[in-house]
Amino acid sequence: MKKEQENINEKIRARQVRVIGADGSQLGILSLEEALNAAREEGLDLVEVAPTADPPVCKIMDYGKFRYQQSKRSQEAKKKQTVIQVKEVKLRPKTDEHDIQTKVRHIRRFLAQKDKAKVTVIFRGREIAFKDRGEMVLQRVLEELKDEVVVEMPPKIEGRNLVMILAPKS
């Protein structure tokens, strides 16, 4: 992923540019040399902010400070975003009631952390002939969690597995 780089000072290729002063005032359309001299007089950089405009728009600013503020803004945005993970709980058609209760507690913990839970019933060997037992296990899990979850993906066969995805209620 290539990061977009602004043209600054001598890297600007346009002959004439629309210049915005350091205080935000319009300085008008100037030749590149005049704009660079105006930026140097203030001890700042000339930064191309809108290269596709006609003529390109350049602003007089402290480029190092501008880049620092941009990186701080992107860090703040990263802090505020939340990553939702899908945690998986595996069961078998022969899983006993107590073990199902333990798995339900795990699912509750995942949902409390605002993660999604993928409940998988794994069939081995000839167990695949008894898909209804796997569906009963998933129904028992759903019965336990009916007030706390939203079924994001209903039970579905994927190869030798029966899969269901649960999400926390908002």
Backbone as ProteinMPNN parsed JSONL, in Angstrom:
{"seq_chain_A": "MKKEQENINEKIRARQVRVIGADGSQLGILSLEEALNAAREEGLDLVEVAPTADPPVCKIMDYGKFRYQQSKRSQEAKKKQTVIQVKEVKLRPKTDEHDIQTKVRHIRRFLAQKDKAKVTVIFRGREIAFKDRGEMVLQRVLEELKDEVVVEMPPKIEGRNLVMILAPKS", "coords_chain_A": {"N_chain_A": [[0.847, -1.18, 0.0], [0.869, 1.998, -1.087], [1.797, 5.049, 0.278], [0.302, 8.232, 0.041], [2.145, 10.934, -1.035], [2.738, 14.305, -0.383], [3.623, 17.018, -2.542], [6.329, 19.102, -1.917], [7.835, 22.346, -1.613], [10.511, 22.571, -3.814], [9.719, 20.338, -5.225], [7.31, 20.682, -6.408], [5.672, 20.864, -9.5], [4.145, 22.557, -11.092], [3.678, 25.575, -13.051], [2.282, 27.856, -12.309], [0.586, 28.588, -9.259], [-2.163, 28.454, -6.934], [-2.126, 30.198, -4.01], [-2.305, 29.768, -0.517], [-2.068, 31.467, 2.457], [-0.142, 31.186, 5.563], [-1.819, 31.867, 7.63], [-4.253, 31.224, 6.622], [-5.304, 32.915, 4.754], [-6.142, 34.005, 1.404], [-3.701, 34.285, -1.015], [-3.703, 34.509, -3.682], [-3.197, 33.766, -7.249], [-0.007, 32.826, -8.015], [3.3, 32.83, -9.49], [5.435, 29.948, -9.403], [7.98, 30.54, -8.381], [7.55, 33.0, -7.03], [5.754, 32.141, -5.069], [7.331, 30.285, -3.65], [9.296, 32.034, -2.66], [7.699, 33.621, -0.968], [6.996, 31.712, 0.939], [9.521, 31.104, 1.991], [10.231, 33.538, 3.135], [8.604, 33.596, 5.355], [9.688, 31.531, 6.688], [8.73, 28.972, 6.341], [7.283, 26.035, 4.722], [6.246, 25.372, 1.312], [3.448, 23.696, 0.469], [1.847, 21.395, -1.603], [-1.525, 21.076, -1.679], [-3.812, 20.48, -3.126], [-3.376, 18.912, -5.799], [-4.737, 18.314, -8.161], [-6.359, 20.394, -8.864], [-7.044, 23.348, -10.905], [-5.492, 26.28, -11.271], [-3.01, 24.248, -9.443], [-3.47, 23.973, -5.875], [-1.654, 25.424, -3.289], [-0.273, 25.542, 0.005], [1.093, 27.589, 2.526], [2.966, 26.375, 5.087], [4.205, 24.782, 8.134], [5.755, 22.008, 7.365], [6.782, 19.739, 8.716], [5.482, 19.875, 11.213], [2.872, 19.618, 10.318], [2.86, 16.96, 9.282], [3.335, 15.568, 11.66], [1.0, 16.171, 13.124], [-0.857, 14.898, 11.476], [-0.109, 12.185, 11.789], [-0.664, 11.869, 14.505], [-3.45, 12.214, 14.465], [-4.223, 9.957, 12.97], [-3.401, 7.94, 14.723], [-5.138, 8.381, 16.874], [-7.56, 7.751, 15.644], [-7.16, 5.024, 15.219], [-7.148, 4.12, 17.849], [-9.8, 4.418, 18.582], [-11.22, 2.61, 17.048], [-12.863, -0.558, 17.021], [-12.094, -3.994, 17.145], [-13.741, -6.764, 16.11], [-13.742, -10.035, 17.057], [-14.054, -13.476, 16.06], [-14.797, -16.044, 18.063], [-14.294, -19.504, 18.571], [-16.222, -22.339, 19.53], [-16.126, -25.719, 20.063], [-18.078, -28.623, 19.686], [-19.431, -31.976, 20.129], [-21.74, -34.397, 18.746], [-22.358, -36.179, 20.757], [-21.858, -34.837, 23.098], [-22.085, -34.276, 26.558], [-24.546, -33.021, 28.934], [-23.492, -31.442, 31.105], [-21.008, -30.689, 30.054], [-21.839, -29.171, 27.923], [-22.989, -27.043, 29.317], [-20.67, -25.909, 30.375], [-19.405, -25.053, 28.018], [-21.291, -23.177, 27.217], [-20.944, -21.257, 29.185], [-18.402, -20.372, 28.417], [-19.063, -19.22, 25.941], [-20.75, -17.15, 26.808], [-18.839, -15.568, 28.094], [-17.275, -14.791, 25.888], [-19.164, -13.282, 24.483], [-19.608, -11.235, 26.305], [-17.275, -9.846, 26.022], [-17.757, -8.555, 23.716], [-17.304, -10.047, 21.432], [-17.883, -12.262, 18.635], [-19.402, -15.517, 18.554], [-18.596, -18.667, 17.331], [-20.211, -21.575, 16.973], [-19.488, -24.874, 16.701], [-20.38, -28.08, 15.676], [-18.836, -31.074, 15.557], [-18.705, -33.819, 13.442], [-17.715, -37.178, 13.489], [-16.564, -39.949, 11.669], [-19.14, -42.31, 11.355], [-21.006, -40.74, 12.563], [-22.03, -38.658, 11.099], [-24.344, -39.46, 9.947], [-26.259, -38.913, 11.796], [-27.314, -36.184, 11.869], [-29.365, -34.808, 13.051], [-28.956, -35.063, 15.81], [-26.772, -33.38, 16.216], [-27.964, -30.958, 15.541], [-29.768, -30.819, 17.638], [-28.036, -30.426, 19.783], [-27.065, -27.857, 19.172], [-29.485, -26.476, 19.375], [-29.957, -26.743, 22.111], [-27.881, -25.191, 23.124], [-28.638, -22.711, 22.073], [-31.072, -22.399, 23.402], [-30.203, -22.002, 26.031], [-28.967, -19.524, 25.752], [-30.821, -17.756, 24.741], [-31.817, -15.142, 25.446], [-29.629, -13.523, 25.327], [-28.285, -13.486, 22.897], [-27.966, -12.95, 19.303], [-28.795, -14.716, 16.471], [-26.568, -14.891, 14.056], [-25.776, -16.405, 11.884], [-27.669, -19.03, 10.917], [-27.825, -22.58, 11.897], [-25.739, -24.543, 9.818], [-24.574, -26.915, 7.493], [-21.21, -27.619, 6.936], [-19.205, -29.39, 5.246], [-18.048, -31.899, 7.284], [-18.945, -30.665, 9.495], [-21.26, -28.891, 11.588], [-22.298, -25.698, 11.673], [-22.806, -22.631, 13.468], [-23.265, -19.169, 13.928], [-23.081, -16.807, 16.487], [-23.99, -13.614, 17.77], [-23.498, -10.881, 20.073], [-26.335, -9.362, 21.726], [-27.288, -6.068, 21.026]], "CA_chain_A": [[0.0, 0.0, 0.0], [1.702, 3.178, -1.224], [1.259, 6.207, 0.974], [0.281, 9.412, -0.812], [3.13, 11.911, -0.588], [2.486, 15.653, -0.903], [4.783, 17.699, -3.115], [6.695, 20.282, -1.123], [8.865, 23.262, -2.107], [11.005, 22.415, -5.18], [9.133, 19.163, -5.882], [6.082, 21.108, -7.095], [6.004, 20.959, -10.917], [3.288, 23.509, -11.811], [4.289, 26.896, -13.273], [1.53, 28.8, -11.474], [-0.165, 27.928, -8.186], [-3.005, 29.28, -6.07], [-1.428, 30.123, -2.727], [-3.023, 30.079, 0.718], [-1.082, 31.867, 3.455], [-0.042, 30.402, 6.802], [-2.971, 32.203, 8.472], [-5.475, 30.795, 5.938], [-5.768, 33.927, 3.807], [-5.834, 33.759, -0.005], [-2.691, 35.184, -1.577], [-3.97, 34.58, -5.11], [-2.433, 32.907, -8.143], [1.356, 33.33, -8.144], [4.221, 31.895, -10.137], [6.03, 29.048, -8.419], [9.101, 31.229, -7.731], [7.003, 33.967, -6.071], [5.162, 31.389, -3.961], [8.429, 29.737, -2.85], [9.905, 33.156, -1.944], [6.78, 34.003, 0.108], [7.113, 30.686, 1.98], [10.843, 31.239, 2.619], [10.219, 34.748, 3.963], [7.957, 33.256, 6.63], [10.435, 30.436, 7.293], [7.889, 27.788, 6.28], [7.329, 25.273, 3.476], [5.123, 25.471, 0.384], [2.956, 22.326, 0.342], [0.773, 21.244, -2.579], [-2.62, 20.383, -0.986], [-4.79, 20.014, -4.116], [-2.619, 18.879, -7.048], [-5.589, 18.127, -9.344], [-7.075, 21.637, -9.164], [-6.442, 24.128, -11.98], [-4.128, 25.79, -11.007], [-2.889, 23.505, -8.174], [-3.549, 24.791, -4.655], [-0.532, 25.218, -2.372], [-0.44, 26.241, 1.267], [2.325, 27.865, 3.257], [2.826, 25.78, 6.426], [5.345, 24.032, 8.655], [5.446, 20.654, 6.89], [7.083, 18.764, 9.771], [4.393, 19.949, 12.191], [1.69, 19.09, 9.63], [2.979, 15.499, 9.244], [3.197, 15.108, 13.046], [-0.42, 16.234, 13.473], [-1.539, 13.847, 10.714], [0.153, 10.888, 12.412], [-1.403, 11.846, 15.769], [-4.863, 12.004, 14.14], [-4.425, 8.565, 12.566], [-3.279, 7.126, 15.931], [-6.391, 8.544, 17.625], [-8.592, 6.999, 14.93], [-6.909, 3.607, 15.474], [-7.546, 3.832, 19.228], [-11.255, 4.391, 18.721], [-11.857, 1.524, 16.315], [-12.92, -1.814, 17.752], [-11.941, -5.167, 16.3], [-14.611, -7.844, 16.569], [-13.185, -11.333, 16.722], [-14.971, -14.614, 16.112], [-14.216, -17.098, 18.892], [-14.952, -20.759, 18.221], [-16.463, -23.359, 20.542], [-16.368, -26.969, 19.344], [-18.85, -29.641, 20.399], [-19.697, -33.216, 19.393], [-23.15, -34.772, 18.926], [-22.5, -36.956, 21.997], [-21.441, -34.02, 24.234], [-23.007, -34.412, 27.679], [-25.197, -31.793, 29.394], [-22.582, -30.626, 31.917], [-19.995, -30.132, 29.166], [-22.518, -28.121, 27.154], [-23.096, -25.89, 30.217], [-19.343, -25.291, 30.438], [-19.194, -24.347, 26.744], [-22.191, -22.022, 27.224], [-20.267, -20.236, 29.993], [-17.352, -19.802, 27.562], [-19.721, -18.367, 24.944], [-21.174, -15.942, 27.525], [-17.646, -14.759, 28.319], [-16.922, -14.194, 24.594], [-20.163, -12.265, 24.154], [-19.386, -10.107, 27.212], [-16.14, -9.103, 25.474], [-18.255, -8.03, 22.434], [-16.855, -10.882, 20.32], [-18.887, -13.196, 18.126], [-19.082, -16.905, 18.896], [-18.893, -19.658, 16.291], [-20.454, -22.847, 17.635], [-19.287, -25.921, 15.706], [-20.575, -29.467, 16.082], [-17.984, -31.87, 14.675], [-19.129, -35.21, 13.258], [-16.616, -38.066, 13.118], [-16.956, -41.28, 11.202], [-20.543, -42.531, 10.976], [-21.873, -39.786, 13.262], [-22.614, -37.746, 10.114], [-25.694, -39.953, 9.65], [-27.175, -38.416, 12.815], [-27.231, -34.72, 11.885], [-30.397, -34.291, 13.952], [-28.37, -34.97, 17.148], [-25.972, -32.168, 16.213], [-28.903, -29.829, 15.572], [-30.316, -30.772, 18.994], [-26.997, -29.821, 20.636], [-27.081, -26.417, 18.897], [-30.728, -25.937, 19.926], [-29.768, -26.638, 23.56], [-27.022, -24.015, 23.346], [-29.479, -21.544, 21.792], [-32.067, -22.311, 24.476], [-29.521, -21.426, 27.183], [-28.517, -18.158, 25.477], [-31.836, -17.097, 23.907], [-32.016, -13.737, 25.787], [-28.365, -12.782, 25.252], [-27.626, -13.54, 21.589], [-28.661, -12.855, 18.025], [-28.235, -15.724, 15.576], [-26.097, -14.205, 12.86], [-25.854, -17.404, 10.829], [-28.339, -20.212, 11.466], [-27.04, -23.808, 11.716], [-25.496, -24.876, 8.418], [-23.573, -27.971, 7.33], [-20.016, -27.304, 6.154], [-18.426, -30.633, 5.247], [-18.435, -32.773, 8.401], [-19.243, -29.803, 10.643], [-22.497, -28.121, 11.632], [-21.787, -24.425, 12.172], [-23.754, -21.561, 13.748], [-22.55, -17.996, 14.464], [-23.882, -16.005, 17.413], [-23.447, -12.287, 18.064], [-24.143, -10.332, 21.266], [-27.416, -8.407, 21.502], [-26.823, -4.691, 21.262]], "C_chain_A": [[0.893, 1.243, 0.0], [1.03, 4.353, -0.542], [1.349, 7.424, 0.065], [1.204, 10.472, -0.226], [2.795, 13.271, -1.208], [3.77, 16.198, -1.506], [5.069, 18.933, -2.276], [7.828, 21.031, -1.799], [9.262, 22.985, -3.556], [10.419, 21.208, -5.914], [7.836, 19.501, -6.618], [6.441, 21.402, -8.544], [5.181, 21.992, -11.687], [4.003, 24.855, -11.974], [3.627, 27.947, -12.4], [0.716, 28.018, -10.459], [-1.034, 28.939, -7.461], [-2.457, 29.109, -4.662], [-2.354, 30.547, -1.588], [-1.957, 30.356, 1.765], [-1.114, 30.994, 4.694], [-1.235, 30.658, 7.722], [-4.296, 31.827, 7.816], [-5.998, 31.799, 4.928], [-5.335, 33.58, 2.387], [-4.796, 34.782, -0.47], [-2.827, 35.315, -3.087], [-3.127, 33.611, -5.911], [-1.074, 33.558, -8.381], [2.181, 32.345, -8.963], [4.872, 31.072, -9.036], [7.176, 29.742, -7.663], [8.603, 32.219, -6.682], [6.445, 33.263, -4.84], [6.255, 30.825, -3.051], [9.117, 30.846, -2.049], [9.036, 33.599, -0.776], [6.875, 33.007, 1.267], [8.438, 30.826, 2.728], [10.911, 32.46, 3.539], [9.614, 34.471, 5.329], [8.683, 32.121, 7.337], [9.656, 29.128, 7.3], [8.04, 27.105, 4.922], [6.106, 25.58, 2.624], [4.678, 24.043, 0.089], [1.781, 22.31, -0.623], [-0.349, 20.434, -1.922], [-3.681, 19.858, -1.951], [-4.114, 19.996, -5.493], [-3.489, 18.776, -8.297], [-6.352, 19.387, -9.72], [-6.35, 22.384, -10.286], [-6.513, 25.601, -11.623], [-4.06, 25.056, -9.664], [-2.885, 24.446, -6.965], [-2.387, 24.412, -3.741], [-0.761, 26.049, -1.118], [0.919, 26.428, 1.921], [2.126, 27.356, 4.684], [4.133, 25.138, 6.848], [5.059, 22.56, 8.356], [5.71, 19.59, 7.951], [5.973, 18.71, 10.811], [3.112, 19.359, 11.609], [1.703, 17.556, 9.615], [2.79, 14.899, 10.64], [1.722, 15.093, 13.449], [-1.221, 15.165, 12.731], [-1.341, 12.486, 11.37], [-0.586, 10.773, 13.741], [-2.89, 11.585, 15.521], [-5.123, 10.55, 13.755], [-4.294, 7.627, 13.764], [-4.546, 7.198, 16.769], [-7.508, 7.739, 16.972], [-8.419, 5.503, 15.169], [-7.343, 3.222, 16.879], [-9.043, 3.624, 19.343], [-11.913, 3.242, 18.0], [-11.817, 0.242, 17.134], [-12.835, -2.967, 16.769], [-12.797, -6.265, 16.898], [-14.009, -9.159, 16.102], [-14.279, -12.382, 16.771], [-14.25, -15.713, 16.884], [-14.997, -18.378, 18.634], [-15.057, -21.684, 19.426], [-16.84, -24.628, 19.787], [-17.082, -27.964, 20.251], [-18.937, -30.892, 19.534], [-21.159, -33.573, 19.606], [-23.386, -35.525, 20.242], [-22.119, -36.155, 23.239], [-22.51, -34.047, 25.318], [-23.48, -33.041, 28.167], [-24.24, -30.885, 30.176], [-21.521, -29.955, 31.043], [-20.587, -29.016, 28.306], [-22.648, -26.87, 28.016], [-21.757, -25.147, 30.325], [-19.077, -24.483, 29.177], [-20.078, -23.101, 26.662], [-21.579, -20.895, 28.061], [-19.144, -19.568, 29.204], [-17.959, -18.828, 26.551], [-20.179, -17.069, 25.6], [-19.996, -15.0, 27.753], [-17.222, -14.059, 27.013], [-17.876, -13.057, 24.25], [-20.007, -11.035, 25.05], [-18.224, -9.24, 26.741], [-16.48, -8.511, 24.106], [-17.697, -8.784, 21.23], [-18.009, -11.746, 19.849], [-18.438, -14.6, 18.491], [-19.511, -17.815, 17.756], [-19.017, -20.998, 17.002], [-20.411, -23.925, 16.561], [-19.542, -27.276, 16.334], [-19.819, -30.314, 15.067], [-18.495, -33.307, 14.65], [-17.92, -36.026, 12.835], [-17.187, -39.4, 12.665], [-18.412, -41.345, 10.792], [-21.506, -41.577, 11.669], [-22.584, -38.853, 12.291], [-24.027, -38.185, 9.746], [-26.717, -39.392, 10.635], [-27.049, -36.896, 12.959], [-28.237, -34.117, 12.853], [-29.867, -34.177, 15.38], [-27.515, -33.71, 17.27], [-26.851, -30.933, 16.279], [-29.523, -29.694, 16.957], [-29.312, -30.124, 19.959], [-26.998, -28.303, 20.439], [-28.35, -25.771, 19.453], [-30.628, -25.785, 21.438], [-28.915, -25.418, 23.912], [-27.845, -22.745, 23.141], [-30.501, -21.318, 22.896], [-31.458, -21.65, 25.714], [-29.24, -19.933, 26.998], [-29.572, -17.301, 24.787], [-32.023, -15.604, 24.199], [-30.777, -12.881, 25.529], [-27.773, -12.681, 23.853], [-28.586, -13.281, 20.433], [-27.999, -13.893, 17.139], [-27.863, -15.029, 14.273], [-26.104, -15.132, 11.659], [-26.503, -18.647, 11.419], [-27.511, -21.474, 11.203], [-26.96, -24.218, 10.245], [-24.402, -25.932, 8.356], [-22.438, -27.464, 6.444], [-19.105, -28.521, 6.221], [-18.922, -31.557, 6.338], [-18.773, -31.962, 9.647], [-20.601, -29.138, 10.477], [-22.136, -26.823, 12.352], [-22.916, -23.429, 12.379], [-22.937, -20.403, 14.341], [-23.519, -17.149, 15.279], [-23.195, -14.669, 17.659], [-24.159, -11.739, 19.299], [-25.283, -9.388, 20.891], [-26.925, -7.024, 21.84], [-27.702, -3.999, 22.25]], "O_chain_A": [[1.592, 1.508, 0.978], [-0.153, 4.619, -0.754], [2.361, 7.625, -0.607], [1.063, 10.86, 0.934], [2.593, 13.372, -2.418], [4.868, 15.885, -1.045], [4.167, 19.71, -1.964], [8.673, 20.438, -2.47], [8.432, 23.145, -4.451], [10.614, 21.079, -7.122], [7.324, 18.676, -7.375], [7.412, 22.114, -8.803], [5.498, 22.275, -12.843], [4.829, 25.23, -11.142], [4.291, 28.811, -11.825], [0.218, 26.931, -10.748], [-0.7, 30.12, -7.377], [-2.338, 27.984, -4.177], [-3.079, 31.537, -1.682], [-1.038, 29.556, 1.939], [-2.007, 30.162, 4.855], [-1.623, 29.787, 8.499], [-5.357, 32.081, 8.387], [-7.032, 31.562, 4.305], [-4.301, 32.945, 2.181], [-4.993, 35.989, -0.333], [-2.149, 36.135, -3.705], [-2.438, 32.753, -5.36], [-0.986, 34.681, -8.877], [1.813, 31.179, -9.111], [4.857, 31.463, -7.868], [7.326, 29.558, -6.455], [9.148, 32.288, -5.58], [6.634, 33.719, -3.712], [6.132, 30.875, -1.827], [9.484, 30.636, -0.893], [9.556, 33.92, 0.293], [6.84, 33.4, 2.433], [8.481, 30.684, 3.95], [11.56, 32.426, 4.584], [10.047, 35.031, 6.337], [8.337, 31.778, 8.468], [9.881, 28.271, 8.155], [8.824, 27.542, 4.08], [5.065, 25.994, 3.135], [5.442, 23.262, -0.479], [0.842, 23.096, -0.493], [-0.17, 19.25, -1.634], [-4.379, 18.895, -1.634], [-4.255, 20.943, -6.267], [-3.032, 19.115, -9.389], [-6.939, 19.443, -10.8], [-5.191, 22.095, -10.585], [-7.617, 26.142, -11.684], [-4.952, 25.218, -8.831], [-2.368, 25.562, -7.027], [-2.163, 23.236, -3.456], [-1.365, 27.12, -1.17], [1.778, 25.548, 1.876], [1.246, 27.827, 5.405], [5.049, 24.968, 6.043], [4.223, 21.939, 9.012], [4.94, 18.637, 8.072], [5.569, 17.629, 11.241], [2.356, 18.685, 12.31], [0.686, 16.923, 9.898], [2.161, 13.851, 10.789], [1.246, 14.125, 14.043], [-2.156, 14.59, 13.289], [-2.292, 11.715, 11.496], [-1.086, 9.699, 14.076], [-3.524, 10.834, 16.262], [-6.13, 9.972, 14.164], [-4.996, 6.618, 13.829], [-4.985, 6.187, 17.317], [-8.313, 7.115, 17.664], [-9.407, 4.782, 15.309], [-7.851, 2.12, 17.089], [-9.507, 2.77, 20.099], [-13.06, 2.913, 18.299], [-10.853, -0.013, 17.855], [-13.431, -2.925, 15.693], [-12.608, -6.655, 18.05], [-13.794, -9.371, 14.908], [-15.301, -12.204, 17.435], [-13.235, -16.245, 16.435], [-16.219, -18.345, 18.493], [-14.132, -21.804, 20.229], [-17.761, -24.619, 18.97], [-16.736, -28.125, 21.422], [-18.566, -30.877, 18.361], [-21.767, -33.095, 20.564], [-24.495, -35.507, 20.776], [-22.058, -36.719, 24.332], [-23.695, -33.866, 25.037], [-22.874, -32.02, 27.842], [-24.192, -29.681, 29.924], [-21.175, -28.794, 31.262], [-19.91, -28.035, 28.0], [-22.445, -25.759, 27.528], [-21.719, -23.917, 30.36], [-18.582, -23.359, 29.25], [-19.667, -22.085, 26.102], [-21.678, -19.723, 27.698], [-18.947, -18.357, 29.298], [-17.427, -17.739, 26.335], [-20.019, -15.996, 25.018], [-20.132, -13.783, 27.624], [-16.856, -12.884, 27.026], [-17.452, -11.999, 23.783], [-20.247, -9.913, 24.604], [-18.184, -8.043, 27.024], [-15.593, -8.018, 23.41], [-17.622, -8.233, 20.132], [-18.99, -11.94, 20.567], [-17.252, -14.85, 18.709], [-20.642, -17.743, 17.278], [-18.045, -21.5, 17.566], [-21.203, -23.899, 15.618], [-18.995, -27.594, 17.39], [-20.114, -30.282, 13.872], [-18.691, -33.93, 15.693], [-17.18, -35.627, 11.936], [-18.166, -39.9, 13.218], [-18.874, -40.541, 9.982], [-22.704, -41.603, 11.389], [-23.638, -38.31, 12.623], [-24.826, -37.37, 9.282], [-27.914, -39.392, 10.347], [-26.721, -36.388, 14.031], [-28.001, -33.046, 13.413], [-30.286, -33.275, 16.106], [-27.53, -33.046, 18.307], [-26.534, -29.974, 16.982], [-29.779, -28.579, 17.411], [-29.701, -29.363, 20.845], [-26.94, -27.548, 21.409], [-28.303, -24.645, 19.948], [-31.145, -24.819, 21.999], [-29.196, -24.708, 24.878], [-27.763, -21.812, 23.94], [-30.765, -20.179, 23.281], [-32.109, -20.838, 26.371], [-29.27, -19.166, 27.961], [-29.251, -16.22, 24.293], [-32.36, -14.853, 23.283], [-30.863, -11.653, 25.512], [-26.86, -11.886, 23.627], [-29.807, -13.376, 20.557], [-26.772, -13.948, 17.06], [-28.728, -14.633, 13.492], [-26.401, -14.706, 10.543], [-25.945, -19.259, 12.33], [-26.597, -21.45, 10.38], [-27.961, -24.237, 9.53], [-23.415, -25.851, 9.086], [-22.668, -26.949, 5.351], [-18.319, -28.659, 7.158], [-20.085, -31.96, 6.33], [-18.876, -32.521, 10.739], [-21.035, -28.857, 9.359], [-21.716, -26.848, 13.508], [-23.861, -23.37, 11.592], [-22.034, -20.621, 15.148], [-24.618, -16.82, 14.831], [-21.969, -14.599, 17.747], [-25.31, -12.096, 19.549], [-25.218, -8.699, 19.873], [-26.222, -6.831, 22.832], [-27.47, -2.835, 22.575]]}, "name": "protein", "num_of_chains": 1, "seq": "MKKEQENINEKIRARQVRVIGADGSQLGILSLEEALNAAREEGLDLVEVAPTADPPVCKIMDYGKFRYQQSKRSQEAKKKQTVIQVKEVKLRPKTDEHDIQTKVRHIRRFLAQKDKAKVTVIFRGREIAFKDRGEMVLQRVLEELKDEVVVEMPPKIEGRNLVMILAPKS"}
